[in-house]
Every structure is written in structure tokens, then in C-alpha cells.
XYZ file of C-alpha atoms in Angstrom:
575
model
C 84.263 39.682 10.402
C 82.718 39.601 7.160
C 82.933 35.616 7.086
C 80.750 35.605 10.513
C 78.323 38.159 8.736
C 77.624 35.792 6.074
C 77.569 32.963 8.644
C 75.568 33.944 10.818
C 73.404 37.123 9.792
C 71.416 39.416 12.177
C 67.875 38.638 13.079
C 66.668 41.449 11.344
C 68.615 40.000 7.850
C 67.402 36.565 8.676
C 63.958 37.811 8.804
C 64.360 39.566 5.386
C 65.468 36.417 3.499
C 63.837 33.910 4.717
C 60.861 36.076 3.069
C 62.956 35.496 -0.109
C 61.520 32.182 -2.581
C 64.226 30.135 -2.727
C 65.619 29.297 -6.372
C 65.493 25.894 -6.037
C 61.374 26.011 -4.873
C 58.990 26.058 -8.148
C 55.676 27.184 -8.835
C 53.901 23.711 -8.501
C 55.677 23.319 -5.004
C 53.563 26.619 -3.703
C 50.301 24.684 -2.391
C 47.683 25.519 -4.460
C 44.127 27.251 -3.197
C 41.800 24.560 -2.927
C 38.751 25.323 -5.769
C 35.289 26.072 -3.998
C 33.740 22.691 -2.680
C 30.791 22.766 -5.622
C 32.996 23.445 -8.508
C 35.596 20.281 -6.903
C 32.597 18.417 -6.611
C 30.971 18.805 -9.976
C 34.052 19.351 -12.034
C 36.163 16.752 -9.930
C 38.478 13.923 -11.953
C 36.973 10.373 -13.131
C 37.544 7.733 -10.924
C 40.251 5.109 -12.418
C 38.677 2.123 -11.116
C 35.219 3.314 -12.255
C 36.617 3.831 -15.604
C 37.550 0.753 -15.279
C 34.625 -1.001 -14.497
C 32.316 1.271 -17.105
C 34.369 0.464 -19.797
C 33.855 -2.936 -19.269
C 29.860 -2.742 -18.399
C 29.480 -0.822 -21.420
C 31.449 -3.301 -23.921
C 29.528 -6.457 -22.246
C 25.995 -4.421 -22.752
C 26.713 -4.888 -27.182
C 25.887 -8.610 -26.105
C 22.422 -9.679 -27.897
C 19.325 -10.547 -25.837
C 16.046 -11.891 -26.789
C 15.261 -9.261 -29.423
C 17.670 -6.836 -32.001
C 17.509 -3.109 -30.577
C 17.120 0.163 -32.349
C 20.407 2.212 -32.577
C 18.889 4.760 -30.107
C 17.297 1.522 -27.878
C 21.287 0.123 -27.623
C 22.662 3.557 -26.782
C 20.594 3.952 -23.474
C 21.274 0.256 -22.664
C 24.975 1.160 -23.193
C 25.015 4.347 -21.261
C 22.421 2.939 -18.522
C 25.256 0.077 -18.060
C 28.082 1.799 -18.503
C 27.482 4.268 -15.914
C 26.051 1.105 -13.270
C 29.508 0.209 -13.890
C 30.854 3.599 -12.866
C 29.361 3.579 -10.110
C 30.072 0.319 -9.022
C 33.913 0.796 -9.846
C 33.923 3.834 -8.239
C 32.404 2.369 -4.799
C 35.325 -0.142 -4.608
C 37.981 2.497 -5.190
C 36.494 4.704 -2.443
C 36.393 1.575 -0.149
C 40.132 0.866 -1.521
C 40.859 4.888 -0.358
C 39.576 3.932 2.908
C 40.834 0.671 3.961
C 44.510 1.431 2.410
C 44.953 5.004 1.875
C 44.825 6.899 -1.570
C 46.341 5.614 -4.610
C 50.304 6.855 -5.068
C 50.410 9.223 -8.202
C 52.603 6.783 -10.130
C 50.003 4.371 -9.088
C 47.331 6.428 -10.575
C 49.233 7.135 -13.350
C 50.095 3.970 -14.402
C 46.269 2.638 -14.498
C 45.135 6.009 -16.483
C 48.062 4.681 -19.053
C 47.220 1.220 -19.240
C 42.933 2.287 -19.741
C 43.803 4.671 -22.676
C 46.126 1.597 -24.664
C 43.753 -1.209 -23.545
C 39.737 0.990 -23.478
C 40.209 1.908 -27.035
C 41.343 -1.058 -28.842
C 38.663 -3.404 -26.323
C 35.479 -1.054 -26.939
C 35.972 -1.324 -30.916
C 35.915 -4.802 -30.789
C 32.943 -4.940 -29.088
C 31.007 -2.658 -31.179
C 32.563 -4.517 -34.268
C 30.870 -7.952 -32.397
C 27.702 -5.891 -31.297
C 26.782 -4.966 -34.688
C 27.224 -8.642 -35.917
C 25.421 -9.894 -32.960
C 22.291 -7.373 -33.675
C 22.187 -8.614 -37.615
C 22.419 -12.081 -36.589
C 19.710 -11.664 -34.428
C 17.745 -10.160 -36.981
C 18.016 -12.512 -39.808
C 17.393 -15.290 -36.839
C 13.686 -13.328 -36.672
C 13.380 -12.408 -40.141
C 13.798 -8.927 -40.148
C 15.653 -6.745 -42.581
C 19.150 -5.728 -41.396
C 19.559 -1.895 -40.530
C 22.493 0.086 -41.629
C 25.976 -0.126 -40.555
C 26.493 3.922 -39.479
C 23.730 3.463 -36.624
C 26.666 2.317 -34.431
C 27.823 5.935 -34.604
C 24.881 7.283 -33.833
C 24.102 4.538 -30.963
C 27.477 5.411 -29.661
C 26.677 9.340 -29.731
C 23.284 8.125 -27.618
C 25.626 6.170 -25.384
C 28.031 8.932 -24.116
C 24.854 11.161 -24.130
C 23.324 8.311 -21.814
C 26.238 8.247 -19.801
C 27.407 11.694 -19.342
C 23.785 12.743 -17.857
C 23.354 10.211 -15.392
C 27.341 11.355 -14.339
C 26.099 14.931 -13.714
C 23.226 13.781 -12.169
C 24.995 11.975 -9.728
C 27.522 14.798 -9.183
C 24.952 17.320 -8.618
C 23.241 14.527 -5.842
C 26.605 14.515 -4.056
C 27.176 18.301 -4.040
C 23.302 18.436 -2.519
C 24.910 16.377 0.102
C 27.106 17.874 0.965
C 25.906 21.134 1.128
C 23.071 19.542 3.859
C 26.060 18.187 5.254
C 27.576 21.498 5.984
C 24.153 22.592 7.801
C 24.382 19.682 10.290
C 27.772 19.879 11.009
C 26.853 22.779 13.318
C 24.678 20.769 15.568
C 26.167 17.164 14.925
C 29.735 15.503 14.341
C 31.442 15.345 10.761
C 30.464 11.548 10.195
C 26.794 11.814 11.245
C 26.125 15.250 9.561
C 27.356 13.097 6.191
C 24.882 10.453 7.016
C 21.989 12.839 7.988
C 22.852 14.692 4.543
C 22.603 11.704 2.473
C 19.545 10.629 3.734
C 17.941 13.975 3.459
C 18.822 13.738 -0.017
C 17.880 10.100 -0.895
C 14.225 11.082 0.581
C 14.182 14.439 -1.083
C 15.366 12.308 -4.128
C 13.003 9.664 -4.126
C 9.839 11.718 -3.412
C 11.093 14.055 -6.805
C 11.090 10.915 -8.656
C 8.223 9.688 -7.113
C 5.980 12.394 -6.974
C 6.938 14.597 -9.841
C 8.125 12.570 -12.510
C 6.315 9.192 -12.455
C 3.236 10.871 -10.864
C 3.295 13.318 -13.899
C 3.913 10.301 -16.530
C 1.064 8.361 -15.390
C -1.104 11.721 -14.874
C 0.330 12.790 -18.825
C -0.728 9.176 -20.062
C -3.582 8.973 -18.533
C -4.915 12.414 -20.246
C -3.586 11.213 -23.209
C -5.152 7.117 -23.188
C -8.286 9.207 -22.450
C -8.297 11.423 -25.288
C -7.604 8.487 -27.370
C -10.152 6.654 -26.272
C -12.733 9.395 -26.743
C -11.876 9.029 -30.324
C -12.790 6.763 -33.327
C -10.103 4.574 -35.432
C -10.143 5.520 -39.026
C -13.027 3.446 -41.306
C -14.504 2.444 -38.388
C -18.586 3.210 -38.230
C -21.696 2.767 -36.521
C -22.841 -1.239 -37.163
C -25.882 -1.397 -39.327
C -26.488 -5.432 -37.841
C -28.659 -6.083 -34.467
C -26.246 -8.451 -33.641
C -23.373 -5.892 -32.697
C -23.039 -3.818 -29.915
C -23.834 -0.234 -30.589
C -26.013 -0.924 -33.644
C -29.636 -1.226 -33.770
C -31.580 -2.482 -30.894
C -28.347 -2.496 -28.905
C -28.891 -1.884 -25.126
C -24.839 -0.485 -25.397
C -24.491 2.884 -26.734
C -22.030 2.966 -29.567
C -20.347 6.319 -27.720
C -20.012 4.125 -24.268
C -17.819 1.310 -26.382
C -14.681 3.832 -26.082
C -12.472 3.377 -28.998
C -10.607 0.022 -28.655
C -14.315 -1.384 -28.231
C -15.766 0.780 -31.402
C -13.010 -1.090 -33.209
C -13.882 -5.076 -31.962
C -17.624 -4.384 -32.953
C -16.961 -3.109 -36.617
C -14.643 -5.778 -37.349
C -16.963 -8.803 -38.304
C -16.441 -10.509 -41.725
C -18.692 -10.278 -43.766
C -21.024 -13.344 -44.124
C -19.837 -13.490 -47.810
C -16.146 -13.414 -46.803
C -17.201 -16.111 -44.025
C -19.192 -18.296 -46.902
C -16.175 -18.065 -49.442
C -13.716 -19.628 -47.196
C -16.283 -22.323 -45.241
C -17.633 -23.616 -49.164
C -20.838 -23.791 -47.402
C -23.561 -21.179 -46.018
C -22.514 -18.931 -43.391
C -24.475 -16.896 -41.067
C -23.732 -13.551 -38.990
C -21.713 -13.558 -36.761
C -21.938 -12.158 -33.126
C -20.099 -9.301 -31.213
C -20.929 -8.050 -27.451
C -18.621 -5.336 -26.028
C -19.198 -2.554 -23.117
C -16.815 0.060 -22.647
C -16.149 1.993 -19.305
C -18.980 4.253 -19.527
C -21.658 1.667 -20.366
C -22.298 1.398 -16.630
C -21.037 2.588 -13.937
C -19.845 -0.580 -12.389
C -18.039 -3.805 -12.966
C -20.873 -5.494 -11.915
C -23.266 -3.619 -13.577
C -21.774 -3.744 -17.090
C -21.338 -7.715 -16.633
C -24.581 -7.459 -16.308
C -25.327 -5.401 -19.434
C -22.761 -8.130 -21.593
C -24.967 -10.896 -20.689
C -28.495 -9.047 -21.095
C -26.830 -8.051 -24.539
C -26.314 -11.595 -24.887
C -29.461 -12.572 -24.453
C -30.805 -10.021 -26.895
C -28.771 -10.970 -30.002
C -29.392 -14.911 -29.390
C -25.622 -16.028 -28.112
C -26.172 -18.775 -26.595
C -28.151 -20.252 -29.050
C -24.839 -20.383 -31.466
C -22.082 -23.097 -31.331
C -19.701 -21.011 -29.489
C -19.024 -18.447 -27.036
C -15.962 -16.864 -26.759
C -15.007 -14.667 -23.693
C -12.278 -12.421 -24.323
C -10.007 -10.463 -21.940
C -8.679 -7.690 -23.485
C -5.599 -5.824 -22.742
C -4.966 -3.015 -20.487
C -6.530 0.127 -22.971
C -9.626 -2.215 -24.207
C -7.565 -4.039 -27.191
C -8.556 -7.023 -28.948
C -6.427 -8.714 -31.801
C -9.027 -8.467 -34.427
C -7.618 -11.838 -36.011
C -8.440 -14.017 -32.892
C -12.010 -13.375 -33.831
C -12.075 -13.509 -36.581
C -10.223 -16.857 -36.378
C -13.137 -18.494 -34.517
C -15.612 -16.820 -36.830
C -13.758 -17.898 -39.836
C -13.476 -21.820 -38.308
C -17.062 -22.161 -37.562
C -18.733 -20.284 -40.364
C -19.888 -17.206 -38.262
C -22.026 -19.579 -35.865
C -19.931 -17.600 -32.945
C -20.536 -15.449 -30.354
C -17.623 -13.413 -29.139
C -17.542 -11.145 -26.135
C -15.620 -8.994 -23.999
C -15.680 -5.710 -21.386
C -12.924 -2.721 -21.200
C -11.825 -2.189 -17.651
C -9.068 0.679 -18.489
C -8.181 2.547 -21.446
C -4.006 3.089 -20.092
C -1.835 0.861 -21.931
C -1.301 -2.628 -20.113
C 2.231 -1.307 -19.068
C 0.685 1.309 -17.194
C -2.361 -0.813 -16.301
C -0.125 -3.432 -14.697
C 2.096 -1.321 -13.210
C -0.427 0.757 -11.822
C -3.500 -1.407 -10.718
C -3.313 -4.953 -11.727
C -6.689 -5.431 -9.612
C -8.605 -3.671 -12.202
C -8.346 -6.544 -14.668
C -8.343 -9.186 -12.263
C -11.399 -7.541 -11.247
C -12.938 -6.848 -14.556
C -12.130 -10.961 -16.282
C -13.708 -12.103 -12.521
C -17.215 -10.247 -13.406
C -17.603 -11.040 -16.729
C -16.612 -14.359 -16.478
C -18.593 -15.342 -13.705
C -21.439 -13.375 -15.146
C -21.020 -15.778 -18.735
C -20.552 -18.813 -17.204
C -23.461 -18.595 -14.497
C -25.712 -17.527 -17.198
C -24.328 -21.090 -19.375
C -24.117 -22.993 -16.767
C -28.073 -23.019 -16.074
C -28.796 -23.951 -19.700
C -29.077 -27.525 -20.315
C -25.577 -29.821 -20.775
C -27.297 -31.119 -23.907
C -28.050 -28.258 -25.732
C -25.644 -25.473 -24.646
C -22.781 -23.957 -26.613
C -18.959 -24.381 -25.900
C -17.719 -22.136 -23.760
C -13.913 -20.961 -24.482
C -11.969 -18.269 -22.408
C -9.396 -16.166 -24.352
C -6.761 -13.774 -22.304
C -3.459 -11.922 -24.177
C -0.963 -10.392 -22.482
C -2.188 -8.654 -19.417
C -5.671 -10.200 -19.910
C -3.899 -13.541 -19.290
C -3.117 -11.766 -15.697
C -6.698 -11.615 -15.607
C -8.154 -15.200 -16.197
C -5.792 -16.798 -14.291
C -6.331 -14.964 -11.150
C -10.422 -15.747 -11.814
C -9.697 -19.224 -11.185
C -6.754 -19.272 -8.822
C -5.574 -22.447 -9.475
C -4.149 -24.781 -12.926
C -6.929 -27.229 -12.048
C -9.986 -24.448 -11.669
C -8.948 -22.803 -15.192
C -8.740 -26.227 -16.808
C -12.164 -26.918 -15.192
C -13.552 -23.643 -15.791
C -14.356 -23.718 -19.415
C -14.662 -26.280 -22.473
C -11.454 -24.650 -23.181
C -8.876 -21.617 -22.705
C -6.502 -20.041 -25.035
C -3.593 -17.503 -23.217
C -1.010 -15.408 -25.264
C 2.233 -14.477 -24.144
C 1.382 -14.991 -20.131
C 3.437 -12.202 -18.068
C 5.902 -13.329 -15.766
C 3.314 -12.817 -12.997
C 0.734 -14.992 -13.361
C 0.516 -17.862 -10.693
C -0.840 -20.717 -12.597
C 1.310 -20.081 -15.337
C 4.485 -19.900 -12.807
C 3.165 -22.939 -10.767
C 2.876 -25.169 -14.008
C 6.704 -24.218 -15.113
C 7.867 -24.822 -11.491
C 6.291 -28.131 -11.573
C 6.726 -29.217 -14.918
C 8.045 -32.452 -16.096
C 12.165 -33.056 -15.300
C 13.899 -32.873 -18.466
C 11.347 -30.844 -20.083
C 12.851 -26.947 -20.963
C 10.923 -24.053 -19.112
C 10.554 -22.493 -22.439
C 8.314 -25.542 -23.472
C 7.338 -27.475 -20.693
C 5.513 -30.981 -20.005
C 2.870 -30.850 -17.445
C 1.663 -34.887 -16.454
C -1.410 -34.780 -15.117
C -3.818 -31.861 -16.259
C -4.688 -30.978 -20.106
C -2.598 -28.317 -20.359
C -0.550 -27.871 -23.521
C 2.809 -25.160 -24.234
C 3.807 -24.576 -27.232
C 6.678 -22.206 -27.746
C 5.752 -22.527 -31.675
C 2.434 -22.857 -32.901
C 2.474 -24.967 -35.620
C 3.636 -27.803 -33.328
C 0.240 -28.020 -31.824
C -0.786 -29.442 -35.222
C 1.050 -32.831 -34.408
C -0.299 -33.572 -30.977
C -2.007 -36.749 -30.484
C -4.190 -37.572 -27.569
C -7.690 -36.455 -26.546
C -7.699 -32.594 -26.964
C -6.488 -29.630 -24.201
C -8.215 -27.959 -21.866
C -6.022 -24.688 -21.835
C -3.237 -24.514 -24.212
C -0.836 -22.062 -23.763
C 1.368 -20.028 -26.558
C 4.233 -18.044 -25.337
C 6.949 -17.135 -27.856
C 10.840 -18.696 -26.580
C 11.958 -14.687 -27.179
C 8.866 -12.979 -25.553
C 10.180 -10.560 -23.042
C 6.513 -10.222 -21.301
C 6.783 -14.223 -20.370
C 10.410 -13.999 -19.308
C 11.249 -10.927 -17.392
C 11.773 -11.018 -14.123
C 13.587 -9.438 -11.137
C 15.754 -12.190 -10.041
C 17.146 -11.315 -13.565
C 19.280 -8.424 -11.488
C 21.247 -11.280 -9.206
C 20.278 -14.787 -11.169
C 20.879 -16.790 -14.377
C 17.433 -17.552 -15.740
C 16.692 -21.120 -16.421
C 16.344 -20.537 -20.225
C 19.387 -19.671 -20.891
C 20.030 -23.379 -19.341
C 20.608 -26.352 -20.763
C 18.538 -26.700 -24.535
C 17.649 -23.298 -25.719
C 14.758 -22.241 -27.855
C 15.706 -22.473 -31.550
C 15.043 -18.877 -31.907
C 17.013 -17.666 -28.827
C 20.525 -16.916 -30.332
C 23.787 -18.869 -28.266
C 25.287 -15.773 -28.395
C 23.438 -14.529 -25.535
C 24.533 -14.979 -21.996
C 23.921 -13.586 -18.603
C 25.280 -10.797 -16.759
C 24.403 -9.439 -13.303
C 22.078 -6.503 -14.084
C 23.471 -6.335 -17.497
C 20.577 -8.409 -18.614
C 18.287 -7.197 -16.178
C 18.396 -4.115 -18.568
C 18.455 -5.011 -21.714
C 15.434 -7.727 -21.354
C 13.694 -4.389 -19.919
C 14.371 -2.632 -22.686
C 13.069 -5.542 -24.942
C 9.669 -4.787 -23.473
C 10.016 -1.612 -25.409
C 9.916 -3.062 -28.521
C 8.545 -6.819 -28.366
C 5.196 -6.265 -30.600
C 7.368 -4.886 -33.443
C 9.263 -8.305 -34.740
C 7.789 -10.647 -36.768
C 4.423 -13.263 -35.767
C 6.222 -16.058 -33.499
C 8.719 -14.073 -32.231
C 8.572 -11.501 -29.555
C 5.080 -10.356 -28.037
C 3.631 -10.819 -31.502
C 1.422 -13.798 -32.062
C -1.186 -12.389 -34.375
C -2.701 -15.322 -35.946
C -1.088 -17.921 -34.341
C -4.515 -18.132 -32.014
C -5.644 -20.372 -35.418
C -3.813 -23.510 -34.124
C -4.518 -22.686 -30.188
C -8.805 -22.447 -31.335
C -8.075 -26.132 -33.442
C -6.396 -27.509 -30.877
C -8.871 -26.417 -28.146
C -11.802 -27.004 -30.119
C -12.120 -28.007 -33.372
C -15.219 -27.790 -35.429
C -16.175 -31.307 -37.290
C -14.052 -31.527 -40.100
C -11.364 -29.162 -39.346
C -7.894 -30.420 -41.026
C -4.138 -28.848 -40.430
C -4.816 -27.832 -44.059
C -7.378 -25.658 -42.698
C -5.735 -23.906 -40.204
C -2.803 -23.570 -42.824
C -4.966 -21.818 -44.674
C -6.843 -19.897 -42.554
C -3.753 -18.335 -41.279
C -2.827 -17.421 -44.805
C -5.765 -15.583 -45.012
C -5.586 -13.675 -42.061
C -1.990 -12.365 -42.632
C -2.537 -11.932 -45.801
């Protein structure tokens, strides 16, 4: 009897223990309470492969590029690819998840194992190579090497880098979700997920959009014009007739904005000009209008050549036209190159169409210089052109940077620029202009893009400047200087997806062999080269300074003018 009690119990009894835990069951076998969808979401586990994949974006973005970055420049760069990397690992596992189910926990476990022994040990090496690579670089460009703890502190601006655009994205996905959940009462699971990330994307995009980079360019734009209000330090009203803004002048010297204040007060002095010609010098002169001089394009073309007229320059040996970059800048030491070469016997002139810096300029409204170097050029040129052949002076067209944007789209066309003027001097072209792409495209075969061979028109590259000194042959119509490691001349989108051709075949002597290409790994760090390419030494970089002495002697000469000159001119002017 008692043998079938324990057998076989009574309902009631069975009821009571299977209510019992077994001893065998533990407390991990209990299935836990799932945590709240937006802490799971925010506080949820890395993905392995996107571990993976970051760890490997962010050793590959310590390889060098054009230009050495700042510890804090290399530490975005590193985060920025490290977490594309991320992402893209973490795409492919979720894909993995679908097609094949979920990763096994031994699985898992095994690849979190194998990351911690192999991560480590592969990320020091690379920062071990990256800080080589960046003090190679540096003596390549002749720049003083920086100290060996900023790899700690780029690495500190790295996980920063990182570990913000992580929660960003986390905090995106938990949006979605949470729109998700409102559609799922009107729509199926898989289309409220797709209406709730698009919601998001647009709701996204128009933040981005319309609060920070509308903001930015409204903040910079207050800011440009503040500074352009002002006046740079030593600089003062012109005492000479033949300046804009001095005496006589039909440009008011508070019109000129700042950049253009500048360009007026810095003519040599005709003793300075005498001392290095070893014969007489005269004056030279300087035409500018700023964005308040008139109220148009037109109109203050206009007001450039009636100022012309007024100070006598066309009745000097040359005219320069100069199209300055996007806040009104002008190099003061390709002037006073030209003044220097020809004894002050120059006239020099040139118009502010914005006072943003040329990022923002180009980014925002390339039209405005295309605009601006159309009026004033045409306005110059129509005014020379009905002076006599005989007796009229050279004509040369100068265009840095963004101004280069400008000249070329004047003319349209190679042949039109090269016909357009007795000659034309462009610095660091950006990767947009269409003559300077067309002439690349079409150069000679065999000839690198970085210094190309163009049969046919006199057009001259010169990736260095000094080696316009040995050209032989009748002299160039435009000659253009673009440093091998400018970032301006060689970024491009295609960078994202496409090996660029200089990193083909010969490379520049200043582009390190170190460097190759990554998909979007490069992309970003030639970006981030923009940041800094004016701060690296004359010939490298955006910096060409007074390199424009060999571009002017190869363009045009005066009588007389030896390589010893320009050798020493440019010794003078970075002196």
C-alpha cells in the first residue's frame, strides 16, 4: 500500500509537488525577464563580427596619407573608421543571423576568445607602425617631429570618437523602434519596421540638415562677417593715389572689407623695390573693391576698371588680375612677386565676392566666384582689348585655390584660358575644375597625373616649382602649380569606391610608398588632410607661398630676368 502511495500519489499530492523546484533545476535554468526594449537596445552586447571588422578599420586608418596628422586629427580618423567598420561588420553578422540562424554560444564564444588574444597584440603594432609612419612623413616635408605620448592621447580621442558615434547609433535604433511600435497597430511587423526606419532616416537627415549644418554655416557666416568688418593689425589708411582707399580713390577704404584693407596696404616700398631691381623703381599699383563698394557684380567691375583708369594702369607694363579666395584673400607675396620682378611698373587688381572661407564658399555657392572672376575679367580685358596691340600692357590672370574654380569656368575651355590672356598662373586647382580635369584626362600616355604632358596647347604642370626654371621652348600660356601632396587638387569622391591614379605607377617624390588605398579608409583621411593642408611647409600641401616667383618668370619674364633672379627673389620673400 505504501509502495503504490509513493508510486503513484493522489492528484491533490501531485499537484503539490510538481509546485516543488526540482534539485537538479538551477537558477540560470529559470528563464530570465526580458530587460525593457530601450535599456536592451541601448545597453545591448557588441557585435563579434563588428568587433571584428572595427578592429581592423581602425588599425588600417594609422596608415599615412598625403600629409602627417595632429594627435587629435588621427584620433577622429581612427574612431570615424573604426566605427564604419562596426557598422559594416555588424551588417554582415545580422545578414549571417538571418540567412543561417544565430551564432551557437560556443560559436560566439570562441570568436570573443580569439579577438581578445589576436585585437590586442594586432592594434599595438599598428600604432607602433602609425607613429613611425607619421614621423616619416614629417621629416619627408620638413617638419619637426612631435612627441611620442600623443599616441596616448590620439588613442583616448579614438575610443572617444568611437564610443559616440556607437551611442548615437543605438539611440537611432531605439527611435526606431519605438515608431515601430506605433505602426504596428495599423500595419504588419515587417512594414511597421520599414515605416519606422524611414521616419527616422527623414527625421534624421532634416536634424542634420537643418539644425546642425544650417546653424554652422549661419554661426560662420556671423562670424566671417564680423571679421571682415574688422582691420588686420598694422594695417592703415594708404597715404598714395595709386591705392584703393587712399586719396582720390573712388573706393572707400571702409567698403574694401578686411582681406581687401590688407592687399592695398601691402605695396613695397619704392625703396625696397629700387634695392633689389639696382635700378630706379617707381610705385607700384593696387585696385581692390570689397562687397560693399557697390551693390552689384557688375557694378563694382565697373568701379575696378574706372579705378583703373584713375591711377594710370594701363599705362604700366603689366596688369595682373587676381582671383582671390573665398573670404577676399590674396597671398601678399604673389604681388609682390610681380612688383618685385618688374620694378613696381605693375598694376595688380582684384574684387571680393564673399567674405566665408573658400570651404564654405565652395560648398555653399560656387556660382558666386564663378560669377565674380566672369565680371571682372571681362570688365579688364574689354577695357585692354580696345587699346592698341602696340602699345598695351600684358595682361596676366592669377587664380589660387577656389579662385582657380573661378577663372577656369570664365573661359570654359583649356584653349579659351590659354587664349584669354598673355598669360595665367593657377595654384593648387580643386578637384573640380573642368579644364584642369580635361587636361589630366587627356594628357600625354606615360606622363603621371601628378605632372602631366599636355601636346598641343602651352600649358605647363609643374608639381615642383623650381623645375619650371629648366624648360626650354617658347614660353607658356597658363602654367599650372599644384603640389604632388595637395589634398585640394586630389580629393575626390570616387576616393570612397576607387584607387586614385596617383597612387599608380611613379609616385611624386614627396608622396611617401607607405601609403596605399583603402575603400573609404582613404576617403577619410584625405578629407581630413583638407583640415590641415596650409600648415606644412612651401611645396608641400596647399602651401605655395612664393613659389608664384617661377610661375610669373616662366609666364612672363621681364628683359633680363635670370634663374638667379628668381632664386633670389624667393629668398627675399620668405625671408
Amino acid at each position: 500500500m505504501l509502495r503504490q502511495v509513493v508510486a503513484s500519489p493522489p492528484g491533490w499530492q501531485r499537484t503539490l509537488l510538481s509546485r516543488i523546484p526540482s534539485p537538479r533545476r538551477s537558477i540560470e535554468d529559470t528563464p530570465a525577464v526580458p530587460a525593457p526594449p530601450a535599456r536592451r537596445i541601448v545597453r545591448s552586447h557588441l557585435s563579434v563580427t563588428g568587433a571584428g571588422l572595427a578592429a581592423v578599420f581602425y588599425c588600417l586608418s594609422f596608415t599615412p596619407s598625403l600629409l602627417p596628422r595632429a594627435w587629435f586629427l588621427q584620433g577622429v580618423v581612427a574612431g570615424i573608421t573604426a566605427a564604419m567598420g562596426y557598422a559594416l561588420g555588424a551588417a554582415l553578422g545580422a545578414l549571417g543571423r538571418r540567412l543561417h540562424g544565430p551564432f551557437r554560444a560556443r560559436t560566439a564564444l570562441i570568436a570573443w576568445s580569439a579577438l581578445a588574444a589576436v585585437v590586442p597584440a594586432l592594434v599595438g603594432i599598428f600604432l607602433w607602425l602609425g607613429t613611425r609612419w607619421q614621423r616619416d612623413l614629417r621629416v619627408r616635408l620638413g617638419m619637426a617631429p612631435v612627441p611620442e605620448y600623443d599616441i596616448a592621447r590620439t588613442v583616448g580621442a579614438s575610443l572617444l570618437t568611437f564610443g559616440l558615434l556607437l551611442l548615437i547609433a543605438r539611440l537611432l535604433r531605439l527611435a526606431t523602434y519605438g515608431c515601430a511600435l506605433l505602426f504596428r497597430r495599423v500595419v504588419p511587423q515587417p512594414a511597421a519596421y520599414c515605416a519606422g526606419t524611414l521616419v527616422v532616416a527623414v527625421l534624421a537627415y532634416s536634424a542634420l540638415d537643418g539644425l546642425l549644418i544650417a546653424n554652422l554655416f549661419t554661426t560662420v557666416d556671423r562670424l566671417a562677417a564680423v571679421e571682415n568688418s574688422g582691420t588686420g593689425n598694422g594695417v592703415t589708411v594708404p597715404a598714395s593715389t595709386l591705392r584703393s582707399g587712399g586719396p582720390q580713390s573712388l573706393v572707400q577704404w571702409d567698403s574694401l572689407g578686411r582681406q581687401g584693407r590688407t592687399f592695398v596696404a601691402g605695396t613695397p616700398t619704392v625703396e625696397e623695390l629700387t634695392r633689389f631691381a639696382g635700378r630706379p623703381a617707381i610705385e607700384p599699383i593696387r585696385v581692390y573693391a570689397g562687397l560693399t563698394s557697390a551693390d552689384t557684380l557688375a557694378r563694382r567691375a565697373d568701379l575696378v576698371v574706372r579705378e583703373m583708369d584713375r591711377t594710370g594702369a594701363f599705362d604700366r607694363a603689366v596688369i595682373a588680375v587676381i582671383t582671390p579666395t573665398g573670404t577676399g584673400w590674396v597671398d601678399n607675396k604673389v604681388p609682390r612677386s610681380l612688383e618685385f620682378m618688374y620694378a613696381g611698373d605693375t598694376a595688380l587688381v582684384s574684387m571680393q565676392y564673399s567674405y566665408l572661407p573658400s570651404f564654405f564658399a565652395f560648398m555653399g555657392d560656387r556660382s558666386e566666384v564663378a560669377d565674380a572672376a566672369d565680371a571682372l575679367i571681362s570688365a579688364v580685358r574689354a577695357r585692354w582689348a580696345a587699346l592698341p596691340a602696340t602699345t598695351r600692357p600684358r595682361l596676366l590672370l592669377f587664380g589660387e585655390s577656389l579662385g582657380t574654380y573661378g577663372m577656369e569656368m570664365t573661359f570654359g575651355t583649356p584653349e579659351r584660358l590659354a587664349a584669354g590672356a598673355d598669360g595665367a598662373l593657377l595654384l593648387g586647382p580643386t578637384f573640380a575644375n573642368p579644364s584642369h580635369r580635361a587636361l589630366t584626362e587627356g594628357r600625354a600616355p606615360g606622363s603621371p597625373i601628378w605632372d602631366p604632358d599636355y601636346p598641343g596647347l602651352p600649358v605647363e604642370f609643374a608639381d615642383d616649382a623650381a623645375e619650371l626654371r629648366d624648360r626650354s621652348g617658347p614660353s607658356p600660356k597658363v602654367v599650372y602649380l599644384q603640389n604632388a601632396t595637395d589634398p585640394v587638387v586630389w580629393w575626390s569622391w570616387d576616393l570612397l569606391w576607387k584607387k586614385p591614379q596617383w597612387l599608380i605607377g611613379q609616385r611624386a617624390p614627396d608622396v611617401t610608398p607607405d601609403m596605399h588605398w583603402y575603400p573609404g579608409i582613404t576617403f577619410w583621411q584625405i578629407t581630413c588632410d583638407l583640415v590641415f593642408s596650409n600648415k606644412v611647409p612651401t611645396g608641400h600641401g596647399h602651401s605655395y607661398r612664393s613659389e608664384t616667383v617661377d610661375g610669373w618668370a616662366a609666364l612672363a619674364p621681364p628683359p633680363g630676368w635670370t634663374t638667379a633672379d628668381s632664386i633670389r627673389l624667393r629668398a627675399l620673400l620668405d625671408g
